[in-house]
XYZ file of C-alpha atoms in Angstrom:
618
model
C 182.952 75.497 69.175
C 181.968 71.818 69.040
C 182.241 70.218 65.599
C 181.066 66.917 64.138
C 182.843 65.793 60.955
C 181.530 62.855 58.945
C 180.284 61.532 62.270
C 178.509 58.175 62.532
C 177.349 56.288 65.612
C 176.101 52.748 66.163
C 174.340 51.025 69.028
C 175.066 47.351 68.605
C 174.273 46.478 65.012
C 171.978 49.444 64.542
C 173.261 52.596 62.843
C 171.821 55.519 64.820
C 173.487 58.465 63.066
C 175.537 58.827 59.894
C 177.182 61.580 57.852
C 176.704 64.216 60.551
C 178.561 67.447 59.746
C 177.690 70.432 61.897
C 179.139 72.960 64.334
C 177.747 74.230 67.636
C 179.045 77.609 68.795
C 179.848 78.700 72.324
C 176.890 80.144 74.195
C 174.248 78.333 72.163
C 171.441 76.582 73.992
C 170.459 73.606 71.830
C 167.329 71.577 72.299
C 167.992 68.040 71.041
C 164.762 66.465 69.780
C 163.651 63.367 67.938
C 161.608 60.262 68.513
C 162.728 57.742 71.108
C 165.537 55.562 69.741
C 166.980 58.144 67.338
C 170.228 58.429 69.328
C 169.821 61.506 71.550
C 171.279 59.982 74.727
C 173.918 58.097 72.717
C 175.025 61.418 71.216
C 175.529 62.770 74.745
C 177.543 59.672 75.658
C 179.773 60.241 72.618
C 180.370 63.880 73.616
C 181.328 62.718 77.130
C 183.755 60.234 75.590
C 181.880 57.208 76.924
C 181.307 55.666 73.469
C 183.466 55.802 70.356
C 182.003 57.018 67.055
C 181.645 54.394 64.359
C 183.201 56.838 61.926
C 184.351 60.444 61.861
C 185.293 62.810 64.673
C 183.968 65.075 67.385
C 186.177 68.136 67.895
C 185.950 69.578 71.407
C 187.909 72.589 72.681
C 190.885 71.720 74.857
C 190.250 71.923 78.620
C 186.490 71.931 77.986
C 184.673 71.472 81.318
C 181.614 69.249 80.826
C 178.862 68.901 83.416
C 176.022 66.397 83.230
C 173.540 64.766 85.596
C 174.592 61.444 87.095
C 172.165 58.581 86.458
C 172.556 57.046 89.930
C 172.811 58.574 93.401
C 174.584 56.498 96.032
C 172.901 56.176 99.421
C 175.238 58.590 101.186
C 175.208 59.850 104.781
C 176.346 63.296 103.556
C 173.969 66.234 104.075
C 172.132 67.276 100.916
C 173.819 70.672 100.797
C 177.278 69.088 101.122
C 176.471 66.652 98.305
C 175.429 69.521 96.033
C 178.427 71.657 97.011
C 180.753 68.767 96.166
C 179.790 69.298 92.533
C 182.301 72.161 92.573
C 185.255 69.824 93.079
C 187.932 72.481 93.589
C 185.916 74.519 96.087
C 184.945 71.366 97.979
C 188.622 70.335 98.144
C 189.634 73.781 99.408
C 186.942 73.702 102.088
C 188.112 70.244 103.206
C 191.699 71.469 103.309
C 190.646 74.446 105.402
C 188.724 72.263 107.856
C 191.583 69.770 108.198
C 194.191 72.512 108.630
C 192.078 74.283 111.248
C 191.590 71.045 113.177
C 195.367 70.446 113.066
C 196.077 74.102 113.969
C 198.332 74.332 110.908
C 197.924 78.052 110.323
C 200.077 78.207 107.198
C 197.851 75.570 105.621
C 194.773 77.498 106.806
C 196.098 80.635 105.145
C 196.816 78.741 101.921
C 193.302 77.247 101.950
C 191.764 80.687 102.402
C 193.853 82.084 99.584
C 192.690 79.223 97.356
C 189.049 79.828 98.312
C 189.426 83.503 97.477
C 190.851 82.589 94.066
C 187.917 80.261 93.425
C 185.289 82.688 94.747
C 184.441 79.862 97.102
C 183.240 81.766 100.136
C 179.695 81.936 98.807
C 179.673 78.289 97.649
C 177.378 77.089 100.405
C 174.960 79.943 99.735
C 174.966 79.059 96.013
C 174.275 75.418 96.818
C 171.441 76.500 99.100
C 169.886 78.614 96.360
C 170.032 75.685 93.926
C 168.336 73.416 96.441
C 165.706 76.026 97.180
C 164.979 76.603 93.494
C 164.530 72.873 92.917
C 161.989 72.594 95.717
C 164.036 71.650 98.802
C 162.854 73.543 101.864
C 165.470 74.930 104.251
C 164.855 72.228 106.857
C 165.894 69.507 104.355
C 169.302 70.938 103.444
C 171.068 69.090 106.266
C 169.213 65.797 105.773
C 171.401 62.915 104.579
C 171.173 62.008 100.899
C 170.107 58.484 101.902
C 166.939 59.886 103.515
C 165.530 61.145 100.190
C 163.336 59.152 97.808
C 164.359 58.368 94.234
C 162.699 61.393 92.639
C 164.268 63.793 95.132
C 167.686 62.181 94.624
C 167.325 62.914 90.906
C 166.839 66.559 91.893
C 169.955 66.401 94.066
C 171.924 65.097 91.080
C 170.571 67.944 88.962
C 171.512 70.530 91.606
C 175.007 69.009 91.844
C 175.424 69.248 88.050
C 174.329 72.893 88.093
C 176.839 73.539 90.881
C 179.731 72.279 88.714
C 181.720 75.017 86.976
C 181.313 74.099 83.307
C 181.658 75.314 79.750
C 179.262 72.671 78.377
C 176.173 71.475 80.243
C 174.413 68.282 79.095
C 170.894 67.817 80.452
C 168.876 64.711 79.541
C 165.192 65.115 80.477
C 165.915 67.378 83.479
C 162.238 68.206 84.093
C 160.944 64.640 84.487
C 160.984 64.639 88.293
C 160.265 68.340 88.786
C 157.028 70.103 89.583
C 155.917 73.100 87.531
C 157.337 75.591 90.040
C 160.793 73.994 89.806
C 160.572 73.782 85.992
C 159.892 77.514 85.808
C 162.834 78.200 88.151
C 165.160 75.944 86.125
C 164.151 77.706 82.925
C 165.226 81.058 84.387
C 168.489 79.575 85.699
C 169.403 78.126 82.304
C 168.715 81.443 80.568
C 171.543 82.920 82.682
C 173.950 80.005 82.163
C 177.014 81.463 80.378
C 178.247 78.263 78.693
C 176.909 76.027 75.931
C 173.834 73.953 76.758
C 172.644 70.736 75.118
C 169.189 69.811 76.341
C 167.146 66.681 75.636
C 163.525 67.284 76.551
C 160.010 66.256 75.575
C 158.560 69.442 77.094
C 157.948 71.811 74.177
C 157.199 74.858 76.357
C 160.471 74.328 78.215
C 162.351 73.959 74.922
C 160.725 77.117 73.585
C 161.621 79.006 76.752
C 165.290 77.968 76.825
C 166.589 77.016 73.359
C 168.317 79.306 70.891
C 168.715 76.398 68.426
C 167.173 72.980 67.846
C 169.013 69.843 66.749
C 166.610 67.350 65.182
C 167.631 63.692 64.958
C 165.602 61.761 62.398
C 166.157 58.838 60.080
C 169.867 58.616 60.929
C 170.506 62.303 60.222
C 171.014 65.391 62.385
C 169.777 68.773 61.172
C 170.284 72.083 62.926
C 167.534 74.741 63.109
C 167.552 78.262 64.518
C 165.102 78.896 67.369
C 163.107 76.844 69.842
C 160.793 73.908 69.243
C 157.901 75.876 67.749
C 160.247 77.639 65.334
C 161.752 74.251 64.424
C 158.302 72.831 63.675
C 157.499 75.740 61.362
C 160.843 75.542 59.552
C 160.668 71.780 59.173
C 157.099 71.906 57.879
C 158.167 74.462 55.269
C 161.239 72.399 54.363
C 159.095 69.299 53.878
C 156.587 71.277 51.811
C 159.343 72.569 49.524
C 160.847 69.074 49.300
C 157.527 67.630 48.195
C 157.057 70.406 45.616
C 160.561 69.769 44.273
C 159.892 66.018 44.161
C 156.627 66.434 42.239
C 158.245 68.892 39.819
C 161.125 66.492 39.229
C 158.775 63.559 38.714
C 156.836 65.548 36.112
C 160.085 66.406 34.312
C 161.198 62.765 34.459
C 157.919 61.655 32.910
C 158.239 64.275 30.164
C 161.835 63.308 29.352
C 161.075 59.587 29.404
C 158.124 60.102 27.103
C 160.356 61.921 24.562
C 163.051 59.214 24.809
C 160.553 56.385 24.360
C 158.968 58.133 21.367
C 162.071 59.192 19.435
C 164.971 56.920 20.475
C 164.452 54.741 17.386
C 164.384 57.680 14.916
C 167.754 58.589 13.442
C 166.734 62.238 13.008
C 165.932 62.542 16.709
C 168.661 60.267 18.101
C 170.877 63.156 19.236
C 168.006 64.895 21.044
C 166.919 61.619 22.628
C 170.476 60.910 23.840
C 170.677 64.435 25.251
C 167.520 63.817 27.253
C 168.879 60.475 28.522
C 171.884 62.348 29.976
C 169.643 65.021 31.409
C 167.420 62.379 33.020
C 170.470 60.752 34.622
C 171.567 64.086 36.131
C 168.288 64.808 37.920
C 168.906 65.046 41.679
C 166.565 62.298 42.741
C 164.676 64.350 45.310
C 162.871 62.005 47.691
C 159.161 62.191 48.278
C 158.174 63.261 51.769
C 157.367 60.161 53.753
C 154.469 60.842 56.040
C 155.405 59.944 59.613
C 152.833 57.786 61.267
C 151.488 59.955 64.067
C 150.029 58.613 67.276
C 146.306 58.840 67.638
C 144.651 57.753 70.877
C 141.208 58.278 72.330
C 139.310 57.852 75.554
C 135.976 56.162 74.846
C 132.783 58.012 75.630
C 131.728 57.405 79.253
C 128.874 54.921 79.723
C 127.096 57.433 81.963
C 127.920 61.060 82.604
C 125.987 62.555 85.518
C 126.405 66.267 86.181
C 127.658 66.276 89.803
C 130.331 63.606 89.924
C 132.513 63.980 92.990
C 132.964 66.385 95.904
C 134.968 66.885 99.090
C 133.404 69.168 101.711
C 135.313 70.535 104.724
C 137.889 67.860 104.050
C 141.064 67.193 105.982
C 143.415 65.234 103.733
C 146.414 63.403 105.085
C 147.681 60.265 106.730
C 146.052 60.555 110.142
C 145.590 63.220 112.793
C 149.331 63.541 113.220
C 149.950 63.957 109.477
C 147.332 66.441 108.256
C 148.453 67.748 104.858
C 145.434 69.797 103.702
C 142.750 71.453 105.829
C 139.220 72.629 105.096
C 139.238 71.399 101.497
C 136.192 72.299 99.435
C 136.634 70.841 95.965
C 134.096 69.443 93.539
C 133.952 68.026 90.018
C 131.153 68.343 87.513
C 130.890 67.003 83.965
C 133.141 69.007 81.679
C 135.411 70.400 84.419
C 139.072 70.587 83.392
C 141.240 71.536 86.349
C 145.019 71.808 86.643
C 146.582 71.612 90.111
C 149.500 73.979 90.725
C 152.057 74.049 93.534
C 155.398 72.675 94.623
C 156.088 68.987 95.092
C 155.257 68.081 98.671
C 152.550 70.732 98.953
C 149.793 68.101 98.770
C 148.718 67.835 95.125
C 149.082 64.048 95.046
C 147.456 63.837 98.479
C 144.410 65.694 97.139
C 144.230 63.427 94.083
C 144.447 60.274 96.249
C 141.677 61.671 98.466
C 139.497 62.311 95.421
C 140.135 58.764 94.204
C 139.218 57.397 97.624
C 142.570 55.604 97.895
C 143.369 57.836 100.878
C 140.452 58.166 103.352
C 139.745 61.655 104.654
C 140.987 62.410 108.150
C 137.879 64.542 108.546
C 135.102 65.958 106.381
C 132.959 64.343 103.716
C 133.655 62.797 100.329
C 130.502 62.349 98.254
C 130.455 60.496 94.923
C 127.667 59.885 92.393
C 126.599 56.216 92.181
C 127.602 56.174 88.507
C 131.057 57.633 89.173
C 133.792 55.756 87.325
C 137.333 57.029 87.930
C 140.361 56.606 85.694
C 143.408 57.181 87.881
C 147.001 57.563 86.663
C 149.415 57.823 89.595
C 153.142 58.453 89.503
C 153.720 54.764 90.324
C 151.203 53.415 87.779
C 153.792 52.527 85.135
C 155.911 50.654 87.675
C 152.868 48.662 88.844
C 152.436 46.900 85.467
C 153.032 43.167 85.873
C 156.418 41.973 84.594
C 156.442 39.044 82.192
C 152.889 39.641 80.954
C 151.508 41.128 77.743
C 149.079 43.984 77.032
C 146.422 41.330 76.279
C 147.071 39.740 79.695
C 146.530 43.071 81.434
C 143.209 43.640 79.654
C 142.078 40.073 80.345
C 142.678 40.716 84.060
C 140.227 43.624 83.850
C 137.624 41.861 81.683
C 137.994 38.049 81.912
C 134.959 37.342 79.721
C 135.718 39.733 76.855
C 136.757 38.360 73.459
C 140.432 38.407 72.531
C 139.620 40.143 69.243
C 138.056 43.056 71.121
C 141.301 43.417 73.060
C 143.302 43.372 69.842
C 141.063 45.959 68.180
C 141.316 48.248 71.216
C 145.086 47.911 71.619
C 145.565 48.614 67.911
C 144.078 52.066 68.509
C 146.744 52.622 71.165
C 149.580 51.665 68.770
C 149.994 48.073 69.937
C 149.072 46.418 66.627
C 149.257 42.750 65.676
C 151.715 40.654 67.636
C 152.751 43.622 69.802
C 149.605 43.003 71.828
C 150.980 39.574 72.826
C 154.575 40.590 73.562
C 155.925 40.694 77.117
C 156.089 44.220 78.489
C 159.606 43.419 79.771
C 160.955 44.600 76.423
C 158.810 47.758 76.292
C 160.313 51.226 76.632
C 159.160 53.589 79.359
C 156.986 55.420 76.836
C 155.325 52.202 75.665
C 154.591 51.195 79.249
C 153.070 54.595 79.986
C 150.934 54.284 76.847
C 149.739 50.849 77.989
C 148.886 52.205 81.436
C 146.775 54.940 79.839
C 145.124 52.368 77.567
C 144.101 50.286 80.595
C 142.503 53.392 82.099
C 140.651 54.116 78.834
C 139.358 50.524 78.673
C 137.311 51.136 81.853
C 135.430 54.005 80.113
C 135.782 56.438 83.041
C 133.789 59.634 83.430
C 136.456 61.247 85.641
C 140.181 61.248 84.844
C 142.585 61.979 87.697
C 146.071 62.171 86.188
C 149.179 62.693 88.328
C 152.212 63.380 86.073
C 151.040 61.235 83.140
C 153.703 62.513 80.697
C 156.966 61.573 82.440
C 157.781 58.731 80.042
C 156.083 60.105 76.919
C 157.824 61.659 73.931
C 156.592 64.807 72.192
C 154.357 63.026 69.668
C 152.685 60.947 72.358
C 152.170 64.018 74.549
C 150.463 65.749 71.636
C 148.230 62.712 71.120
C 147.357 62.627 74.846
C 146.532 66.350 74.847
C 144.213 65.889 71.853
C 142.519 62.870 73.439
C 141.961 64.722 76.714
C 140.612 67.748 74.842
C 137.974 65.490 73.249
C 137.060 63.776 76.538
C 133.538 64.611 77.744
C 134.001 63.798 81.432
C 135.805 65.735 84.170
C 139.583 65.985 84.346
C 142.052 66.850 87.101
C 145.711 67.021 85.997
C 148.942 67.365 87.935
C 151.753 67.950 85.434
C 154.917 69.954 84.905
C 154.167 69.977 81.155
C 152.769 73.454 80.522
C 151.811 72.625 76.937
C 149.626 69.730 78.068
C 147.832 71.468 80.915
C 147.568 74.679 78.914
C 145.705 72.832 76.140
C 143.594 70.652 78.413
C 142.720 72.773 81.457
C 140.512 75.828 81.663
C 140.732 76.364 85.447
C 143.578 76.136 87.954
C 143.729 75.516 91.688
C 146.818 76.192 93.798
C 147.809 73.731 96.528
C 150.015 75.470 99.086
C 150.506 75.900 102.820
C 147.878 73.305 103.658
C 145.151 74.893 101.544
C 143.514 74.334 98.152
C 142.369 77.559 96.504
C 141.382 78.710 92.992
C 144.042 80.592 91.068
C 142.537 83.390 89.004
C 144.839 83.420 85.998
C 146.494 81.322 83.318
C 149.904 79.625 83.329
C 151.735 82.707 82.077
C 150.274 84.725 84.940
C 151.236 81.954 87.354
C 154.846 82.062 86.116
C 154.940 85.853 86.559
C 153.430 85.525 90.025
C 156.006 82.900 91.035
C 158.916 85.030 89.857
C 157.537 88.000 91.735
C 157.225 85.968 94.904
C 160.518 84.100 94.727
C 162.958 86.396 92.965
C 161.759 89.984 92.886
C 161.147 89.986 96.638
C 164.891 89.937 97.181
C 166.559 93.225 98.006
C 168.587 94.393 95.051
C 170.928 97.381 95.018
C 169.892 98.284 98.562
C 166.316 99.095 97.589
C 163.342 98.061 99.632
C 161.475 95.258 97.834
C 157.868 95.379 96.880
C 155.742 92.584 98.255
C 154.368 90.471 95.412
C 150.656 90.812 94.901
C 148.733 87.648 95.605
C 146.478 86.479 92.776
C 142.807 87.075 93.221
C 140.753 83.983 93.853
C 137.238 83.043 92.909
C 136.140 84.128 96.383
C 136.892 87.740 97.304
C 137.580 86.997 100.964
C 140.285 84.399 100.139
C 143.874 85.518 99.412
C 147.192 83.778 99.118
C 149.547 84.727 101.974
C 152.108 87.409 101.083
C 155.772 87.423 101.994
C 156.437 89.934 104.807
C 158.742 92.457 103.044
C 160.090 93.942 106.295
C 161.196 90.590 107.682
C 162.648 89.652 104.287
C 164.583 92.946 104.113
C 165.947 92.391 107.610
C 166.997 88.822 106.757
C 168.711 89.959 103.536
C 170.586 92.698 105.443
C 171.720 90.238 108.116
C 173.043 87.816 105.478
C 174.911 90.644 103.754
C 176.486 91.884 106.997
C 177.610 88.386 107.990
C 179.054 87.707 104.524
C 181.043 90.954 104.826
C 182.220 90.002 108.344
C 183.283 86.575 107.100
C 185.232 88.225 104.294
C 187.143 90.382 106.799
C 188.055 87.348 108.898
C 189.180 85.453 105.788
C 191.332 88.403 104.748
C 192.948 88.443 108.176
C 193.594 84.708 107.997
C 195.254 85.140 104.615
C 197.401 88.085 105.801
C 201.048 86.880 106.150
C 201.540 89.370 109.020
C 199.315 87.199 111.229
C 201.001 83.879 110.415
C 203.788 84.318 112.944
C 201.360 84.632 115.853
C 199.884 81.203 116.608
C 197.494 82.623 119.183
C 196.208 85.234 116.762
C 195.613 82.591 114.077
C 193.767 80.344 116.545
C 191.517 83.241 117.561
C 190.805 84.082 113.934
C 189.988 80.452 113.105
C 187.519 80.257 116.017
C 186.019 83.606 115.009
C 185.573 82.381 111.435
C 183.840 79.221 112.601
C 181.439 81.268 114.739
C 180.666 83.796 111.969
C 180.187 81.001 109.418
C 177.722 79.302 111.756
C 175.745 82.514 112.219
C 175.760 83.082 108.435
C 174.403 79.573 107.784
C 171.602 80.157 110.305
C 170.804 83.555 108.762
C 170.646 82.045 105.274
C 168.238 79.360 106.507
C 165.970 82.051 108.012
C 166.076 83.933 104.704
C 165.211 80.782 102.702
C 162.358 79.994 105.097
C 160.913 83.458 104.452
C 161.120 82.832 100.704
C 159.236 79.554 101.279
C 156.392 81.382 103.065
């Protein structure tokens, strides 16, 4: 159990939390929510012992193992799978000891290392690391790539995989879905449901919170309040709490007025003095229930397009990519008409962003035709859009760059609608949070009055309230929309059709997001052989065209690969047992033969696991 007693926390001069008294029990999965700046990340830092509380205590169990995601990833030459495996420090140390002892032909040390690995259940560590990488979107051919070869977003995933690899009793995850695609988010959700320890999760993804959390910790106005259930349950409970608070406040105010009226009327009369004094005491004892202060919600809007033709944009027989030698998508047939609301599904790297860039025209087609209406006006939010804002300039400066002749007052009026009121419109963006920068980037898109919105992960920096406001604004937008997002709540509210980008193709997906999640689990998890039974091949979703189908996993090849992995794991176990057997330690030649045999079997097992993972990727 983790307990907070009279806990208070400051950041600089600002009091973030005060008078926090609560207990979190082992096995709970807590979603930690609240507006940006309420102290969520600082609370995590206090639990990790990185900051001292201003007052009070945090009681943690002795020998509590805490795992969390590192904020930075050094540019290492280590293979990705080795970096992830190193998250299990003891297993990694035992594997190093085994390798060093084998190289030195120190067979006693080899035997000790094998005994230690057996104690730690470390023989399957590499397979576990491989499964984590696979679940987070790393294909088998990337597992041996050096960490330094990955981009920033993929290094964040490596850090997440490494944290999940750590044996832990308490797992702290701060916005773990920000750099994940929807497929990886759905996988992570299932992984966390099986995590045996206590989980504290900061997230602005309400569907993810609903899917994972058993409890919700809400930070607001310097206080922390615990609720049972996920985010939706928290919203209902809080709304009811606020309703009851307002009723109690109004009832108390009516009683106050009644008592005060009696006191004012009779305090001067001797015959009523005792009753008046009694009411003065009663008035002083009233609890002082606060009125509910309405939180100022975000409200944004995309202006009505200047013109809205029916057929807006189309790609016919398109080949999308970066040249003949880097063809990402083939034979693309994709069009947008007024009112279309399309969500793109598929793993990162499958080509979703490539398709969006081709629709924008930023990436010329390798082959095929892109046709656009003369009145087409695109609003494009890319994953790098927030970073492309100009440092040292203000929101007004950015708008003036787009419309040099427009009046400053029109800029101010417009920015006020996007929650940049008054002097905020003239402040340098250098002091803006990530969410404020993302909001400004969306405002700049809205200023152009587009009739097509192409949005690639627009919610990464947005909190829950801003995501709700964006979903409402997109729902009211009259033009066409294409969205790439891992936020199921957003795309579920906004989109009414889905297309799957996979294996070089772009095809309609006939189903909703719940059906997509079921289909993914069937394809990625239920295809495994369990308890020696032959797996059923997952059914591919029907598409809008009856002759098109999504490729199925070959169940016979998958069964064969699973059997080979199992046989090699058993063979490796026999060799390890022989290495650990004291009867063999006296024979140097025997130990050398066993060490070479283990190296050969381990190599064959690694190759077999890669073949199995490749089949799962198909």
